Amino acid sequence: MNNRLLFLGPPGAGKGTQAIRLCDSKDLMHLSTGDLLRAEVAAGTEFGLEAAAVMNRGELVSDSLVLGIVQRKLINQSKGWLLDGFPRNLAQAKALNPLLEKIKQPIQAVILLEIDDELLVRRLLSRGRDDDNEPVIRNRLEVYKEKTAPLVNHYQDKGLLRAIKADGTIDEVAERIEQIIS
Ligand code: B4P
């Protein structure tokens, strides 16, 4: 089984939802940059205050801050892992490569969760997090298309990309993921 994985997909595609299930069943470390940033916000650190303002506009937090968080988590990691919501742009992807080379743990598969925009908006509005109101969600979708979607070609060129449909129930999506990683 592949046990060094990356989830790619627009906001609300269900990356976090599926990552929790998969990491639990396969005993992988779940590295969600969104969760780690929200923990900083909840702790009220200086960095958290800075990150909250950016996240509540639907923009991306600075690469250097996010990279620092990821590096600390991946170094000294002995079991498999799933990167959820990272990398978010080409600069982050390019910075990740030397880090993974250094720890001799290359990515084995990138799972792209594909889904229609209107379904995303409906899902996120019903979740109701601080950054889940319609103008911010629409901005996050634009940011995804501009900054994150180029990673699809990046990982396709490396032969790592596996796309699945992320509509349907949580169980149905989980089953599609299981099939392509086993
Ligand atoms: P994230 O925390 O990564 O969250 P997300 O993209 O909004 O959601 P995700 O795809 O995980 O969807 P979820 O499972 O929750 O990012 C938030 C912010 O953090 C970003 O906007 C950015 O500011 C910042 N950030 C994070 N990483 C960064 C990075 N690397 N660089 C810079 N900034 C970064 O599902 C959404 C909802 O749908 C839930 O309510 C869920 O219950 C529901 N759902 C899921 N699957 C479903 C299904 N099959 N059917 C029905 N509902 C479903």
PDB file of C-alpha atoms and ligand atoms in Angstrom:
ATOM      1  CA  MET A   1       0.000   0.000   0.000  1.00  0.00           C
ATOM      2  CA  ASN A   2       1.097   3.581  -0.627  1.00  0.00           C
ATOM      3  CA  ASN A   3       1.675   5.285   2.710  1.00  0.00           C
ATOM      4  CA  ARG A   4       3.171   8.661   1.787  1.00  0.00           C
ATOM      5  CA  LEU A   5       0.254  10.518   0.308  1.00  0.00           C
ATOM      6  CA  LEU A   6      -0.942  13.978  -0.583  1.00  0.00           C
ATOM      7  CA  PHE A   7      -4.545  15.190  -0.931  1.00  0.00           C
ATOM      8  CA  LEU A   8      -5.185  17.915  -3.478  1.00  0.00           C
ATOM      9  CA  GLY A   9      -8.521  19.573  -4.193  1.00  0.00           C
ATOM     10  CA  PRO A  10     -10.585  22.726  -3.794  1.00  0.00           C
ATOM     11  CA  PRO A  11     -11.799  24.017  -0.412  1.00  0.00           C
ATOM     12  CA  GLY A  12     -14.647  21.860   0.830  1.00  0.00           C
ATOM     13  CA  ALA A  13     -13.831  18.885  -1.417  1.00  0.00           C
ATOM     14  CA  GLY A  14     -13.609  16.799   1.756  1.00  0.00           C
ATOM     15  CA  LYS A  15      -9.834  16.556   2.133  1.00  0.00           C
ATOM     16  CA  GLY A  16      -9.959  16.941   5.911  1.00  0.00           C
ATOM     17  CA  THR A  17     -12.961  14.622   6.292  1.00  0.00           C
ATOM     18  CA  GLN A  18     -11.356  11.834   4.268  1.00  0.00           C
ATOM     19  CA  ALA A  19      -7.885  12.391   5.736  1.00  0.00           C
ATOM     20  CA  ILE A  20      -9.112  11.744   9.292  1.00  0.00           C
ATOM     21  CA  ARG A  21     -10.716   8.440   8.253  1.00  0.00           C
ATOM     22  CA  LEU A  22      -7.803   7.249   6.163  1.00  0.00           C
ATOM     23  CA  CYS A  23      -5.129   8.133   8.719  1.00  0.00           C
ATOM     24  CA  ASP A  24      -7.108   6.391  11.407  1.00  0.00           C
ATOM     25  CA  SER A  25      -7.572   3.169   9.437  1.00  0.00           C
ATOM     26  CA  LYS A  26      -4.023   3.039   7.995  1.00  0.00           C
ATOM     27  CA  ASP A  27      -2.175   4.509  10.984  1.00  0.00           C
ATOM     28  CA  LEU A  28      -0.726   7.457   9.067  1.00  0.00           C
ATOM     29  CA  MET A  29       0.280  10.831  10.478  1.00  0.00           C
ATOM     30  CA  HIS A  30      -2.314  13.405   9.400  1.00  0.00           C
ATOM     31  CA  LEU A  31      -0.590  16.662   8.557  1.00  0.00           C
ATOM     32  CA  SER A  32      -3.256  19.302   7.899  1.00  0.00           C
ATOM     33  CA  THR A  33      -1.815  22.788   7.510  1.00  0.00           C
ATOM     34  CA  GLY A  34      -5.340  24.206   7.929  1.00  0.00           C
ATOM     35  CA  ASP A  35      -5.731  22.463  11.319  1.00  0.00           C
ATOM     36  CA  LEU A  36      -2.244  23.502  12.427  1.00  0.00           C
ATOM     37  CA  LEU A  37      -2.963  27.116  11.476  1.00  0.00           C
ATOM     38  CA  ARG A  38      -6.327  27.047  13.289  1.00  0.00           C
ATOM     39  CA  ALA A  39      -4.551  25.686  16.391  1.00  0.00           C
ATOM     40  CA  GLU A  40      -2.228  28.719  16.282  1.00  0.00           C
ATOM     41  CA  VAL A  41      -5.262  30.988  15.957  1.00  0.00           C
ATOM     42  CA  ALA A  42      -7.004  29.294  18.913  1.00  0.00           C
ATOM     43  CA  ALA A  43      -3.841  29.609  21.025  1.00  0.00           C
ATOM     44  CA  GLY A  44      -3.812  33.356  20.291  1.00  0.00           C
ATOM     45  CA  THR A  45      -0.111  33.410  19.333  1.00  0.00           C
ATOM     46  CA  GLU A  46       1.268  36.398  17.431  1.00  0.00           C
ATOM     47  CA  PHE A  47       1.539  34.202  14.364  1.00  0.00           C
ATOM     48  CA  GLY A  48      -2.032  32.948  14.938  1.00  0.00           C
ATOM     49  CA  LEU A  49      -3.395  36.497  14.935  1.00  0.00           C
ATOM     50  CA  GLU A  50      -1.588  37.221  11.675  1.00  0.00           C
ATOM     51  CA  ALA A  51      -2.819  33.937  10.137  1.00  0.00           C
ATOM     52  CA  ALA A  52      -6.449  34.495  11.234  1.00  0.00           C
ATOM     53  CA  ALA A  53      -6.714  37.742   9.299  1.00  0.00           C
ATOM     54  CA  VAL A  54      -5.384  36.078   6.143  1.00  0.00           C
ATOM     55  CA  MET A  55      -7.579  32.970   6.487  1.00  0.00           C
ATOM     56  CA  ASN A  56     -10.706  35.025   7.116  1.00  0.00           C
ATOM     57  CA  ARG A  57     -10.159  36.745   3.763  1.00  0.00           C
ATOM     58  CA  GLY A  58      -9.788  33.347   2.050  1.00  0.00           C
ATOM     59  CA  GLU A  59      -6.155  34.056   1.080  1.00  0.00           C
ATOM     60  CA  LEU A  60      -3.105  31.852   1.613  1.00  0.00           C
ATOM     61  CA  VAL A  61      -0.883  32.264   4.669  1.00  0.00           C
ATOM     62  CA  SER A  62       2.776  33.038   3.834  1.00  0.00           C
ATOM     63  CA  ASP A  63       4.834  30.166   2.423  1.00  0.00           C
ATOM     64  CA  SER A  64       7.685  30.559   4.886  1.00  0.00           C
ATOM     65  CA  LEU A  65       5.400  30.223   7.937  1.00  0.00           C
ATOM     66  CA  VAL A  66       3.597  27.193   6.524  1.00  0.00           C
ATOM     67  CA  LEU A  67       6.869  25.542   5.457  1.00  0.00           C
ATOM     68  CA  GLY A  68       8.321  25.944   8.918  1.00  0.00           C
ATOM     69  CA  ILE A  69       5.314  24.140  10.423  1.00  0.00           C
ATOM     70  CA  VAL A  70       5.502  21.282   7.895  1.00  0.00           C
ATOM     71  CA  GLN A  71       9.233  20.831   8.280  1.00  0.00           C
ATOM     72  CA  ARG A  72       8.959  20.457  12.051  1.00  0.00           C
ATOM     73  CA  LYS A  73       6.298  17.762  11.647  1.00  0.00           C
ATOM     74  CA  LEU A  74       7.969  15.717   8.905  1.00  0.00           C
ATOM     75  CA  ILE A  75      11.498  15.611  10.253  1.00  0.00           C
ATOM     76  CA  ASN A  76      11.930  12.608  12.584  1.00  0.00           C
ATOM     77  CA  GLN A  77       8.678  11.069  11.343  1.00  0.00           C
ATOM     78  CA  SER A  78       9.041   7.292  11.184  1.00  0.00           C
ATOM     79  CA  LYS A  79       5.568   6.177  10.047  1.00  0.00           C
ATOM     80  CA  GLY A  80       3.663   6.982   6.853  1.00  0.00           C
ATOM     81  CA  TRP A  81       1.942  10.338   6.408  1.00  0.00           C
ATOM     82  CA  LEU A  82      -0.791  12.162   4.556  1.00  0.00           C
ATOM     83  CA  LEU A  83      -0.342  15.810   3.623  1.00  0.00           C
ATOM     84  CA  ASP A  84      -3.770  17.502   3.669  1.00  0.00           C
ATOM     85  CA  GLY A  85      -4.016  21.003   2.205  1.00  0.00           C
ATOM     86  CA  PHE A  86      -0.273  21.314   1.620  1.00  0.00           C
ATOM     87  CA  PRO A  87       1.350  22.200  -0.744  1.00  0.00           C
ATOM     88  CA  ARG A  88      -1.067  24.938  -1.786  1.00  0.00           C
ATOM     89  CA  ASN A  89       1.011  26.540  -4.557  1.00  0.00           C
ATOM     90  CA  LEU A  90       4.027  25.792  -6.753  1.00  0.00           C
ATOM     91  CA  ALA A  91       6.469  27.533  -4.426  1.00  0.00           C
ATOM     92  CA  GLN A  92       5.383  25.259  -1.547  1.00  0.00           C
ATOM     93  CA  ALA A  93       5.600  22.178  -3.804  1.00  0.00           C
ATOM     94  CA  LYS A  94       9.095  23.123  -4.932  1.00  0.00           C
ATOM     95  CA  ALA A  95      10.209  23.714  -1.352  1.00  0.00           C
ATOM     96  CA  LEU A  96       8.776  20.356  -0.277  1.00  0.00           C
ATOM     97  CA  ASN A  97      10.914  18.345  -2.737  1.00  0.00           C
ATOM     98  CA  PRO A  98      14.330  18.949  -1.131  1.00  0.00           C
ATOM     99  CA  LEU A  99      12.835  18.348   2.315  1.00  0.00           C
ATOM    100  CA  LEU A 100      11.472  14.939   1.252  1.00  0.00           C
ATOM    101  CA  GLU A 101      14.762  14.096  -0.501  1.00  0.00           C
ATOM    102  CA  LYS A 102      16.643  14.924   2.672  1.00  0.00           C
ATOM    103  CA  ILE A 103      14.521  12.557   4.776  1.00  0.00           C
ATOM    104  CA  LYS A 104      14.438   9.969   1.924  1.00  0.00           C
ATOM    105  CA  GLN A 105      10.641   9.807   1.931  1.00  0.00           C
ATOM    106  CA  PRO A 106       9.307  10.652  -1.544  1.00  0.00           C
ATOM    107  CA  ILE A 107       5.554  11.082  -2.149  1.00  0.00           C
ATOM    108  CA  GLN A 108       4.017   7.867  -3.521  1.00  0.00           C
ATOM    109  CA  ALA A 109       0.644   9.183  -4.713  1.00  0.00           C
ATOM    110  CA  VAL A 110      -1.208  12.484  -5.033  1.00  0.00           C
ATOM    111  CA  ILE A 111      -4.973  12.080  -4.769  1.00  0.00           C
ATOM    112  CA  LEU A 112      -6.989  14.785  -6.492  1.00  0.00           C
ATOM    113  CA  LEU A 113     -10.552  15.222  -5.154  1.00  0.00           C
ATOM    114  CA  GLU A 114     -12.616  16.576  -8.051  1.00  0.00           C
ATOM    115  CA  ILE A 115     -15.951  18.305  -7.434  1.00  0.00           C
ATOM    116  CA  ASP A 116     -18.343  20.872  -8.800  1.00  0.00           C
ATOM    117  CA  ASP A 117     -18.088  24.482  -7.471  1.00  0.00           C
ATOM    118  CA  GLU A 118     -21.751  24.824  -6.489  1.00  0.00           C
ATOM    119  CA  LEU A 119     -21.651  21.649  -4.381  1.00  0.00           C
ATOM    120  CA  LEU A 120     -18.555  23.014  -2.616  1.00  0.00           C
ATOM    121  CA  VAL A 121     -20.283  26.260  -1.769  1.00  0.00           C
ATOM    122  CA  ARG A 122     -23.306  24.372  -0.361  1.00  0.00           C
ATOM    123  CA  ARG A 123     -21.113  22.087   1.759  1.00  0.00           C
ATOM    124  CA  LEU A 124     -19.040  24.929   3.168  1.00  0.00           C
ATOM    125  CA  LEU A 125     -22.033  27.135   3.953  1.00  0.00           C
ATOM    126  CA  SER A 126     -23.549  24.306   5.970  1.00  0.00           C
ATOM    127  CA  ARG A 127     -20.246  23.775   7.857  1.00  0.00           C
ATOM    128  CA  GLY A 128     -20.193  27.398   9.061  1.00  0.00           C
ATOM    129  CA  ARG A 129     -16.546  27.883  10.130  1.00  0.00           C
ATOM    130  CA  ASP A 130     -15.294  31.510  10.571  1.00  0.00           C
ATOM    131  CA  ASP A 131     -14.038  31.525   6.963  1.00  0.00           C
ATOM    132  CA  ASP A 132     -17.210  29.863   5.573  1.00  0.00           C
ATOM    133  CA  ASN A 133     -19.359  32.746   4.329  1.00  0.00           C
ATOM    134  CA  GLU A 134     -20.215  33.086   0.666  1.00  0.00           C
ATOM    135  CA  PRO A 135     -17.898  35.954  -0.439  1.00  0.00           C
ATOM    136  CA  VAL A 136     -14.936  34.360   1.367  1.00  0.00           C
ATOM    137  CA  ILE A 137     -15.731  30.900  -0.049  1.00  0.00           C
ATOM    138  CA  ARG A 138     -15.891  32.363  -3.585  1.00  0.00           C
ATOM    139  CA  ASN A 139     -12.538  34.035  -2.998  1.00  0.00           C
ATOM    140  CA  ARG A 140     -11.039  30.741  -1.739  1.00  0.00           C
ATOM    141  CA  LEU A 141     -12.249  29.064  -4.939  1.00  0.00           C
ATOM    142  CA  GLU A 142     -10.564  31.768  -7.037  1.00  0.00           C
ATOM    143  CA  VAL A 143      -7.368  31.418  -5.015  1.00  0.00           C
ATOM    144  CA  TYR A 144      -7.535  27.644  -5.544  1.00  0.00           C
ATOM    145  CA  LYS A 145      -7.903  28.025  -9.319  1.00  0.00           C
ATOM    146  CA  GLU A 146      -5.099  30.542  -9.589  1.00  0.00           C
ATOM    147  CA  LYS A 147      -2.568  29.204  -7.075  1.00  0.00           C
ATOM    148  CA  THR A 148      -3.304  25.552  -6.269  1.00  0.00           C
ATOM    149  CA  ALA A 149      -4.774  24.090  -9.485  1.00  0.00           C
ATOM    150  CA  PRO A 150      -1.366  24.376 -11.314  1.00  0.00           C
ATOM    151  CA  LEU A 151      -0.197  21.601  -8.958  1.00  0.00           C
ATOM    152  CA  VAL A 152      -2.410  19.175 -10.885  1.00  0.00           C
ATOM    153  CA  ASN A 153      -0.108  19.393 -13.931  1.00  0.00           C
ATOM    154  CA  HIS A 154       2.970  19.511 -11.715  1.00  0.00           C
ATOM    155  CA  TYR A 155       2.146  16.134 -10.133  1.00  0.00           C
ATOM    156  CA  GLN A 156       0.719  14.683 -13.347  1.00  0.00           C
ATOM    157  CA  ASP A 157       4.089  15.329 -15.017  1.00  0.00           C
ATOM    158  CA  LYS A 158       5.746  13.399 -12.191  1.00  0.00           C
ATOM    159  CA  GLY A 159       3.371  10.451 -12.787  1.00  0.00           C
ATOM    160  CA  LEU A 160       1.934  10.699  -9.256  1.00  0.00           C
ATOM    161  CA  LEU A 161      -1.585  12.051  -9.839  1.00  0.00           C
ATOM    162  CA  ARG A 162      -4.689   9.881  -9.184  1.00  0.00           C
ATOM    163  CA  ALA A 163      -8.033  11.671  -9.619  1.00  0.00           C
ATOM    164  CA  ILE A 164     -11.279  10.625  -7.949  1.00  0.00           C
ATOM    165  CA  LYS A 165     -14.791  12.085  -7.921  1.00  0.00           C
ATOM    166  CA  ALA A 166     -15.490  13.700  -4.533  1.00  0.00           C
ATOM    167  CA  ASP A 167     -19.287  13.933  -4.859  1.00  0.00           C
ATOM    168  CA  GLY A 168     -21.533  11.309  -3.248  1.00  0.00           C
ATOM    169  CA  THR A 169     -21.548  10.253   0.393  1.00  0.00           C
ATOM    170  CA  ILE A 170     -18.499  10.283   2.677  1.00  0.00           C
ATOM    171  CA  ASP A 171     -18.452   6.455   2.557  1.00  0.00           C
ATOM    172  CA  GLU A 172     -18.582   6.413  -1.249  1.00  0.00           C
ATOM    173  CA  VAL A 173     -15.657   8.850  -1.518  1.00  0.00           C
ATOM    174  CA  ALA A 174     -13.685   6.856   1.080  1.00  0.00           C
ATOM    175  CA  GLU A 175     -14.212   3.689  -0.959  1.00  0.00           C
ATOM    176  CA  ARG A 176     -12.887   5.374  -4.139  1.00  0.00           C
ATOM    177  CA  ILE A 177      -9.781   6.500  -2.259  1.00  0.00           C
ATOM    178  CA  GLU A 178      -9.198   3.011  -0.796  1.00  0.00           C
ATOM    179  CA  GLN A 179      -9.334   1.506  -4.265  1.00  0.00           C
ATOM    180  CA  ILE A 180      -6.695   3.738  -5.765  1.00  0.00           C
ATOM    181  CA  ILE A 181      -4.179   3.549  -2.942  1.00  0.00           C
ATOM    182  CA  SER A 182      -4.260  -0.197  -2.368  1.00  0.00           C
TER     183      SER A 182
HETATM  184  P1  B4P B   1      -8.199  23.896   4.994  1.00  0.00           P
HETATM  185  O1  B4P B   1      -8.265  23.678   6.446  1.00  0.00           O
HETATM  186  O2  B4P B   1      -7.198  23.075   4.221  1.00  0.00           O
HETATM  187  O3  B4P B   1      -9.700  23.578   4.596  1.00  0.00           O
HETATM  188  P2  B4P B   1     -10.645  23.478   3.336  1.00  0.00           P
HETATM  189  O4  B4P B   1      -9.846  23.479   2.076  1.00  0.00           O
HETATM  190  O5  B4P B   1     -11.636  24.582   3.517  1.00  0.00           O
HETATM  191  O6  B4P B   1     -11.527  22.157   3.467  1.00  0.00           O
HETATM  192  P3  B4P B   1     -11.440  20.583   3.134  1.00  0.00           P
HETATM  193  O7  B4P B   1     -11.252  20.221   1.692  1.00  0.00           O
HETATM  194  O8  B4P B   1     -10.481  19.958   4.107  1.00  0.00           O
HETATM  195  O9  B4P B   1     -12.938  20.142   3.415  1.00  0.00           O
HETATM  196  P4  B4P B   1     -13.637  19.368   4.625  1.00  0.00           P
HETATM  197  O10 B4P B   1     -13.215  17.937   4.683  1.00  0.00           O
HETATM  198  O11 B4P B   1     -13.457  20.173   5.877  1.00  0.00           O
HETATM  199  O12 B4P B   1      -7.864  25.441   4.642  1.00  0.00           O
HETATM  200  C1  B4P B   1      -8.406  26.562   5.325  1.00  0.00           C
HETATM  201  C2  B4P B   1      -7.527  27.822   5.139  1.00  0.00           C
HETATM  202  O13 B4P B   1      -6.233  27.623   5.776  1.00  0.00           O
HETATM  203  C3  B4P B   1      -7.155  28.209   3.701  1.00  0.00           C
HETATM  204  O14 B4P B   1      -8.165  28.978   3.069  1.00  0.00           O
HETATM  205  C4  B4P B   1      -5.833  29.024   3.939  1.00  0.00           C
HETATM  206  O15 B4P B   1      -6.097  30.355   4.350  1.00  0.00           O
HETATM  207  C5  B4P B   1      -5.175  28.317   5.086  1.00  0.00           C
HETATM  208  N1  B4P B   1      -4.181  27.311   4.636  1.00  0.00           N
HETATM  209  C6  B4P B   1      -4.283  25.950   4.802  1.00  0.00           C
HETATM  210  N2  B4P B   1      -3.206  25.337   4.284  1.00  0.00           N
HETATM  211  C7  B4P B   1      -2.403  26.313   3.761  1.00  0.00           C
HETATM  212  C8  B4P B   1      -1.158  26.299   3.060  1.00  0.00           C
HETATM  213  N3  B4P B   1      -0.500  25.144   2.778  1.00  0.00           N
HETATM  214  N4  B4P B   1      -0.616  27.493   2.659  1.00  0.00           N
HETATM  215  C9  B4P B   1      -1.235  28.650   2.936  1.00  0.00           C
HETATM  216  N5  B4P B   1      -2.430  28.744   3.579  1.00  0.00           N
HETATM  217  C10 B4P B   1      -3.020  27.575   3.991  1.00  0.00           C
HETATM  218  O16 B4P B   1     -15.153  19.346   4.160  1.00  0.00           O
HETATM  219  C11 B4P B   1     -15.923  20.547   4.074  1.00  0.00           C
HETATM  220  C12 B4P B   1     -17.354  20.300   4.542  1.00  0.00           C
HETATM  221  O17 B4P B   1     -18.016  19.339   3.704  1.00  0.00           O
HETATM  222  C13 B4P B   1     -17.449  19.714   5.957  1.00  0.00           C
HETATM  223  O18 B4P B   1     -18.511  20.312   6.626  1.00  0.00           O
HETATM  224  C14 B4P B   1     -17.710  18.215   5.737  1.00  0.00           C
HETATM  225  O19 B4P B   1     -18.449  17.644   6.781  1.00  0.00           O
HETATM  226  C15 B4P B   1     -18.522  18.240   4.451  1.00  0.00           C
HETATM  227  N6  B4P B   1     -18.298  17.045   3.633  1.00  0.00           N
HETATM  228  C16 B4P B   1     -17.109  16.458   3.369  1.00  0.00           C
HETATM  229  N7  B4P B   1     -17.291  15.386   2.550  1.00  0.00           N
HETATM  230  C17 B4P B   1     -18.661  15.325   2.283  1.00  0.00           C
HETATM  231  C18 B4P B   1     -19.478  14.449   1.502  1.00  0.00           C
HETATM  232  N8  B4P B   1     -18.969  13.410   0.801  1.00  0.00           N
HETATM  233  N9  B4P B   1     -20.803  14.711   1.456  1.00  0.00           N
HETATM  234  C19 B4P B   1     -21.334  15.744   2.136  1.00  0.00           C
HETATM  235  N10 B4P B   1     -20.622  16.611   2.909  1.00  0.00           N
HETATM  236  C20 B4P B   1     -19.287  16.383   2.984  1.00  0.00           C
END
